[in-house]
Short mmCIF file of C-alpha atoms and ligand atoms in Angstrom, two decimals:
data_model
loop_
_atom_site.label_atom_id
_atom_site.label_comp_id
_atom_site.label_asym_id
_atom_site.label_seq_id
_atom_site.Cartn_x
_atom_site.Cartn_y
_atom_site.Cartn_z
CA MET K 1 -2.84 24.99 -7.40
CA ASN K 2 -3.72 25.12 -11.11
CA PRO K 3 -6.96 23.48 -12.30
CA GLY K 4 -6.32 19.85 -13.08
CA GLU K 5 -3.06 19.79 -11.14
CA PRO K 6 -2.88 16.80 -8.77
CA ALA K 7 -2.88 17.36 -5.02
CA SER K 8 -0.74 15.19 -2.84
CA VAL K 9 -2.50 12.54 -0.79
CA GLU K 10 -1.82 14.70 2.27
CA ASN K 11 -3.74 17.81 1.23
CA HIS K 12 -6.72 16.45 -0.72
CA ARG K 13 -8.93 16.49 2.39
CA THR K 14 -8.54 20.23 2.76
CA GLU K 15 -9.39 20.63 -0.92
CA ARG K 16 -12.56 18.53 -0.65
CA GLU K 17 -13.69 20.42 2.42
CA SER K 18 -13.19 23.76 0.74
CA GLY K 19 -15.70 22.76 -1.95
CA ALA K 20 -13.66 21.00 -4.66
CA ILE K 21 -15.89 18.91 -6.93
CA VAL K 22 -12.96 17.20 -8.67
CA TYR K 23 -9.78 16.58 -6.66
CA PRO K 24 -6.94 14.76 -8.39
CA VAL K 25 -4.75 12.87 -5.92
CA TYR K 26 -1.33 11.51 -6.82
CA SER K 27 -0.58 8.25 -5.04
CA ARG K 28 3.06 7.26 -4.63
CA ARG K 29 2.03 3.71 -3.71
CA SER K 30 0.37 3.05 -7.06
CA GLU K 31 2.51 5.63 -8.93
CA GLY K 32 -0.61 6.99 -10.50
CA LEU K 33 -3.38 9.48 -10.32
CA SER K 34 -6.75 8.94 -8.72
CA ILE K 35 -9.22 11.61 -9.76
CA GLY K 36 -11.79 11.99 -6.98
CA ILE K 37 -15.31 13.24 -7.65
CA ASN K 38 -17.07 14.86 -4.71
CA LEU K 39 -20.84 15.22 -5.06
CA PHE K 40 -21.15 17.15 -1.76
CA PRO K 41 -19.03 20.30 -2.00
CA ASN K 42 -21.29 22.21 0.43
CA LYS K 43 -21.72 19.78 3.36
CA LYS K 44 -21.36 16.14 4.35
CA ILE K 45 -24.34 13.89 3.62
CA CYS K 46 -24.24 10.25 4.71
CA SER K 47 -26.57 7.54 6.02
CA PHE K 48 -23.78 6.26 8.32
CA ASP K 49 -22.08 8.12 11.14
CA CYS K 50 -18.83 6.16 11.52
CA PRO K 51 -16.70 7.37 14.46
CA TYR K 52 -13.59 6.89 12.29
CA CYS K 53 -14.96 9.04 9.42
CA GLU K 54 -12.28 11.38 8.08
CA VAL K 55 -14.66 14.14 6.94
CA PHE K 56 -14.22 17.08 9.30
CA PRO K 57 -17.20 19.41 9.89
CA PHE K 58 -17.36 22.03 7.15
CA GLU K 59 -19.85 24.08 5.19
CA THR K 60 -19.45 26.06 1.98
CA ASP K 61 -21.86 27.84 -0.34
CA ILE K 62 -20.57 25.87 -3.35
CA TYR K 63 -23.18 23.58 -4.89
CA PHE K 64 -22.59 20.58 -7.09
CA SER K 65 -22.81 21.21 -10.83
CA LEU K 66 -22.64 18.53 -13.52
CA ASP K 67 -21.10 20.97 -16.00
CA VAL K 68 -18.38 22.07 -13.56
CA MET K 69 -17.65 18.41 -12.79
CA GLU K 70 -17.40 17.58 -16.48
CA ARG K 71 -15.02 20.46 -17.25
CA ALA K 72 -12.80 19.82 -14.21
CA LEU K 73 -12.63 16.09 -14.93
CA ILE K 74 -11.54 16.68 -18.53
CA GLU K 75 -8.97 19.29 -17.37
CA SER K 76 -7.52 16.86 -14.81
CA ILE K 77 -7.23 14.10 -17.39
CA GLN K 78 -5.63 16.44 -19.92
CA HIS K 79 -3.14 17.69 -17.32
CA ALA K 80 -2.14 14.12 -16.45
CA ARG K 81 -1.73 13.12 -20.09
CA LYS K 82 0.38 16.18 -20.81
CA HIS K 83 2.75 15.18 -17.97
CA ASN K 84 2.66 11.45 -18.75
CA ILE K 85 1.09 10.63 -15.38
CA PRO K 86 -0.82 7.33 -15.58
CA ILE K 87 -4.47 7.65 -14.50
CA ARG K 88 -5.29 4.81 -12.16
CA ASP K 89 -8.94 5.61 -11.57
CA ILE K 90 -11.78 8.11 -11.51
CA CYS K 91 -13.32 7.64 -8.08
CA PHE K 92 -16.70 8.72 -6.70
CA SER K 93 -16.21 9.21 -2.97
CA GLY K 94 -15.88 12.66 -1.36
CA ASN K 95 -17.74 14.15 1.59
CA GLY K 96 -20.31 11.44 2.27
CA GLU K 97 -22.25 8.69 0.53
CA PRO K 98 -22.17 9.43 -3.25
CA THR K 99 -25.28 7.39 -4.11
CA MET K 100 -27.40 9.68 -1.90
CA SER K 101 -26.82 12.62 -4.22
CA PRO K 102 -29.64 13.36 -6.69
CA TYR K 103 -26.85 13.97 -9.24
CA PHE K 104 -25.13 10.62 -8.71
CA GLN K 105 -26.43 8.65 -11.69
CA GLU K 106 -26.13 11.49 -14.21
CA ALA K 107 -22.63 12.32 -12.89
CA LEU K 108 -21.58 8.69 -13.28
CA ASN K 109 -23.10 8.48 -16.77
CA ARG K 110 -21.10 11.55 -17.80
CA ALA K 111 -17.90 10.20 -16.20
CA VAL K 112 -18.34 6.99 -18.21
CA ILE K 113 -18.48 8.98 -21.46
CA ILE K 114 -15.43 11.08 -20.48
CA ARG K 115 -13.47 7.98 -19.45
CA GLU K 116 -14.26 6.29 -22.79
CA GLN K 117 -13.16 9.35 -24.70
CA TRP K 118 -10.10 10.48 -22.73
CA ALA K 119 -8.85 7.84 -20.32
CA LYS K 120 -9.90 4.35 -21.40
CA GLU K 121 -7.22 2.81 -19.15
CA ALA K 122 -8.68 4.29 -15.96
CA ALA K 123 -10.93 2.29 -13.67
CA LEU K 124 -14.18 3.92 -12.65
CA VAL K 125 -14.67 3.39 -8.91
CA LEU K 126 -17.56 4.00 -6.53
CA ILE K 127 -16.81 3.90 -2.80
CA THR K 128 -20.12 3.24 -1.07
CA ASN K 129 -21.64 2.10 2.22
CA GLY K 130 -24.26 0.20 0.23
CA THR K 131 -27.32 1.65 1.99
CA MET K 132 -28.86 2.92 -1.24
CA LEU K 133 -29.02 -0.69 -2.48
CA LEU K 134 -32.22 -0.66 -0.40
CA HIS K 135 -33.61 1.83 -2.90
CA GLU K 136 -34.90 -0.30 -5.77
CA GLN K 137 -34.08 2.07 -8.63
CA THR K 138 -30.53 2.64 -7.34
CA TYR K 139 -30.10 -1.11 -6.84
CA LYS K 140 -31.00 -1.77 -10.49
CA TYR K 141 -28.78 1.06 -11.69
CA LEU K 142 -25.77 -0.26 -9.71
CA VAL K 143 -26.31 -3.85 -10.88
CA GLU K 144 -26.29 -2.63 -14.47
CA ALA K 145 -23.36 -0.24 -13.93
CA ALA K 146 -21.15 -2.91 -12.32
CA SER K 147 -22.07 -5.87 -14.51
CA GLY K 148 -22.57 -4.09 -17.83
CA SER K 149 -20.64 -1.88 -20.21
CA LYS K 150 -20.01 0.95 -17.69
CA ARG K 151 -17.47 -1.35 -15.98
CA LEU K 152 -18.05 0.32 -12.61
CA ASP K 153 -15.83 -0.99 -9.79
CA ILE K 154 -17.90 -0.91 -6.62
CA TRP K 155 -15.99 -0.83 -3.31
CA LEU K 156 -18.62 -1.76 -0.76
CA LYS K 157 -18.25 -1.19 2.96
CA VAL K 158 -18.94 -4.21 5.19
CA ASP K 159 -17.50 -3.23 8.58
CA ALA K 160 -19.52 -5.55 10.81
CA GLY K 161 -20.81 -9.09 11.05
CA THR K 162 -23.14 -8.47 14.01
CA GLU K 163 -25.78 -5.85 14.64
CA ALA K 164 -24.06 -4.85 17.91
CA TRP K 165 -20.77 -3.95 16.18
CA TYR K 166 -22.61 -2.34 13.24
CA LYS K 167 -24.33 0.00 15.70
CA CYS K 168 -20.94 0.85 17.22
CA ILE K 169 -18.87 1.31 14.08
CA ASN K 170 -21.42 2.64 11.58
CA ARG K 171 -24.01 4.19 13.97
CA SER K 172 -26.81 4.00 11.41
CA GLU K 173 -30.59 3.86 11.85
CA ILE K 174 -30.77 1.55 8.84
CA SER K 175 -31.54 -2.05 9.78
CA PHE K 176 -28.43 -4.27 9.75
CA HIS K 177 -30.59 -7.24 8.75
CA ASP K 178 -32.18 -5.41 5.79
CA LEU K 179 -28.83 -4.07 4.63
CA THR K 180 -26.96 -7.38 4.75
CA THR K 181 -29.91 -9.16 3.08
CA LYS K 182 -29.79 -6.65 0.24
CA ILE K 183 -26.00 -6.87 -0.11
CA THR K 184 -26.39 -10.67 -0.29
CA GLN K 185 -28.88 -10.29 -3.16
CA PHE K 186 -26.53 -7.86 -4.87
CA ALA K 187 -23.68 -10.40 -4.63
CA ALA K 188 -25.64 -12.73 -6.91
CA LYS K 189 -26.01 -10.02 -9.56
CA ALA K 190 -22.87 -7.90 -9.81
CA PRO K 191 -19.13 -7.91 -9.09
CA PHE K 192 -17.73 -5.81 -6.23
CA THR K 193 -14.85 -5.36 -3.80
CA ILE K 194 -15.45 -5.53 -0.04
CA GLN K 195 -13.88 -2.91 2.24
CA THR K 196 -13.74 -3.38 5.99
CA MET K 197 -12.42 -0.98 8.60
CA LEU K 198 -10.95 -2.79 11.57
CA CYS K 199 -10.40 -0.50 14.54
CA GLY K 200 -11.30 -0.12 18.19
CA ILE K 201 -14.25 2.07 19.20
CA ASP K 202 -14.32 3.72 22.64
CA GLU K 203 -11.62 1.30 23.85
CA GLN K 204 -13.72 -1.71 22.73
CA VAL K 205 -12.27 -4.14 20.20
CA PRO K 206 -14.38 -6.40 17.98
CA SER K 207 -15.37 -9.46 20.06
CA SER K 208 -14.61 -13.03 18.98
CA GLU K 209 -18.34 -13.39 18.22
CA GLU K 210 -18.11 -10.33 15.94
CA SER K 211 -14.98 -11.66 14.18
CA SER K 212 -16.63 -15.04 13.52
CA ALA K 213 -19.86 -13.44 12.32
CA TRP K 214 -17.93 -11.15 9.94
CA ILE K 215 -15.95 -14.13 8.55
CA ASP K 216 -19.24 -16.04 8.05
CA LEU K 217 -20.86 -13.07 6.32
CA ILE K 218 -17.94 -12.41 3.96
CA THR K 219 -17.64 -16.14 3.17
CA ARG K 220 -21.37 -16.29 2.44
CA LEU K 221 -21.12 -13.26 0.14
CA ALA K 222 -18.08 -14.72 -1.62
CA LEU K 223 -19.82 -18.08 -2.14
CA ILE K 224 -22.94 -16.47 -3.58
CA ALA K 225 -20.88 -14.12 -5.76
CA ASP K 226 -18.75 -17.01 -6.97
CA LYS K 227 -21.76 -18.37 -8.88
CA ALA K 228 -22.06 -15.02 -10.70
CA PHE K 229 -19.23 -12.47 -11.07
CA GLY K 230 -17.29 -13.11 -7.88
CA VAL K 231 -16.07 -10.83 -5.10
CA LYS K 232 -13.05 -9.15 -6.70
CA SER K 233 -11.10 -8.73 -3.47
CA ILE K 234 -11.46 -8.05 0.24
CA GLN K 235 -9.63 -5.01 1.63
CA ILE K 236 -9.07 -4.79 5.38
CA TYR K 237 -8.13 -1.30 6.54
CA GLY K 238 -6.73 -0.02 9.77
CA LYS K 239 -7.33 3.50 11.06
CA ALA K 240 -4.41 5.46 9.71
CA ARG K 241 -5.72 9.00 9.18
CA PRO K 242 -6.97 11.72 11.51
CA ALA K 243 -10.71 11.95 12.16
CA PRO K 244 -12.76 14.70 13.83
CA GLU K 245 -13.90 12.35 16.61
CA ASP K 246 -10.37 11.26 17.50
CA PRO K 247 -9.61 9.44 19.74
CA ARG K 248 -13.01 7.61 19.75
CA ALA K 249 -11.81 5.23 17.03
CA GLN K 250 -8.39 3.74 17.73
CA PRO K 251 -5.95 1.93 15.44
CA LEU K 252 -5.41 -1.74 16.28
CA PRO K 253 -2.02 -3.45 16.18
CA CYS K 254 -1.10 -4.65 12.67
CA ASN K 255 -1.04 -8.29 13.72
CA ILE K 256 -4.79 -8.17 14.56
CA LEU K 257 -5.54 -7.07 10.99
CA HIS K 258 -3.32 -9.81 9.57
CA GLU K 259 -4.83 -12.44 11.89
CA ARG K 260 -8.32 -11.47 10.74
CA ALA K 261 -7.19 -11.72 7.09
CA GLU K 262 -5.65 -15.13 7.77
CA ALA K 263 -8.80 -16.42 9.47
CA LEU K 264 -10.88 -15.25 6.51
CA ARG K 265 -8.44 -16.83 4.04
CA LYS K 266 -8.77 -20.13 5.89
CA ALA K 267 -12.59 -19.98 5.82
CA LEU K 268 -12.60 -19.09 2.10
CA ASN K 269 -10.14 -21.90 1.29
CA GLU K 270 -12.26 -24.41 3.23
CA ASN K 271 -15.08 -23.47 0.90
CA GLY K 272 -12.95 -23.81 -2.22
CA LEU K 273 -12.47 -20.05 -2.69
CA ASP K 274 -9.29 -17.99 -2.97
CA ASN K 275 -10.43 -14.37 -3.33
CA PRO K 276 -7.53 -11.92 -2.89
CA ILE K 277 -7.34 -10.34 0.58
CA ASN K 278 -5.33 -7.15 1.08
CA VAL K 279 -4.44 -5.57 4.39
CA TYR K 280 -3.77 -1.81 4.71
CA PRO K 281 -2.77 -1.17 8.35
S1 LIG A 301 -19.80 5.77 5.39
FE1 LIG A 301 -17.94 6.86 4.83
S2 LIG A 301 -18.58 9.02 4.63
FE2 LIG A 301 -20.21 7.94 5.72
S3 LIG A 301 -19.74 8.30 7.89
FE3 LIG A 301 -18.81 6.32 7.30
S4 LIG A 301 -16.71 6.82 6.70
FE4 LIG A 301 -17.87 8.74 6.71
#
């Protein structure tokens, strides 16, 4: 593949895991290009250990470089423009939790400048599990980046409403209480999109207590955010892609995802809210 040339959605994982720092992905669904930025080309680093995680074990001797990122990002944008491919977004995700990289803030600052110069129409997206909101300097940086002139779209993972399900689906040492408290504070300060994975783990499905607690949590976040910037949307995902721990995490029938969305919609409406909810089985 030539530098800057978009990969298909199907093969971008292999690219990331062979050390790509910038991996353009063409999406047929949105008929556009998403240019992924991977801050961990050498190995996965994450504060969660989700059983559904799609990052397969890998190791390379390629280290992240801001200059390489900058050059590859500009090349990808130029390639898309030359072929009249619309650029949907520039997206920080990759092999782990992007905000844990020491390069994260400088990489984002540089991506903002490149976006302004070359691809003003593109959204700038961060996919995050939110754990670095507990780090005060990162919290302030993300508030400013999402609410200020950087126009950062934050897609924040909220997979669980109870500590029990959080321990199952995210398997993190980080306190569920501390994390949700911090996300609640963040909701009063900056706009964001909520992402939730809904799947079975080890043949267990989320209990009715878990479903109610998740609906309460999301409604609370949406109410608090409504007084500031608002929750942009809630995305409910099903497990659709292979993961190294398969079959520990199992896809749930589509209707369960839609029922959860409907129950949330009802709770939001009862509170005078109508945030968009999207389901991706
Ligand atoms: S937060 Fe994302 S990268 Fe980290 S383990 Fe979960 S799915 Fe994988």
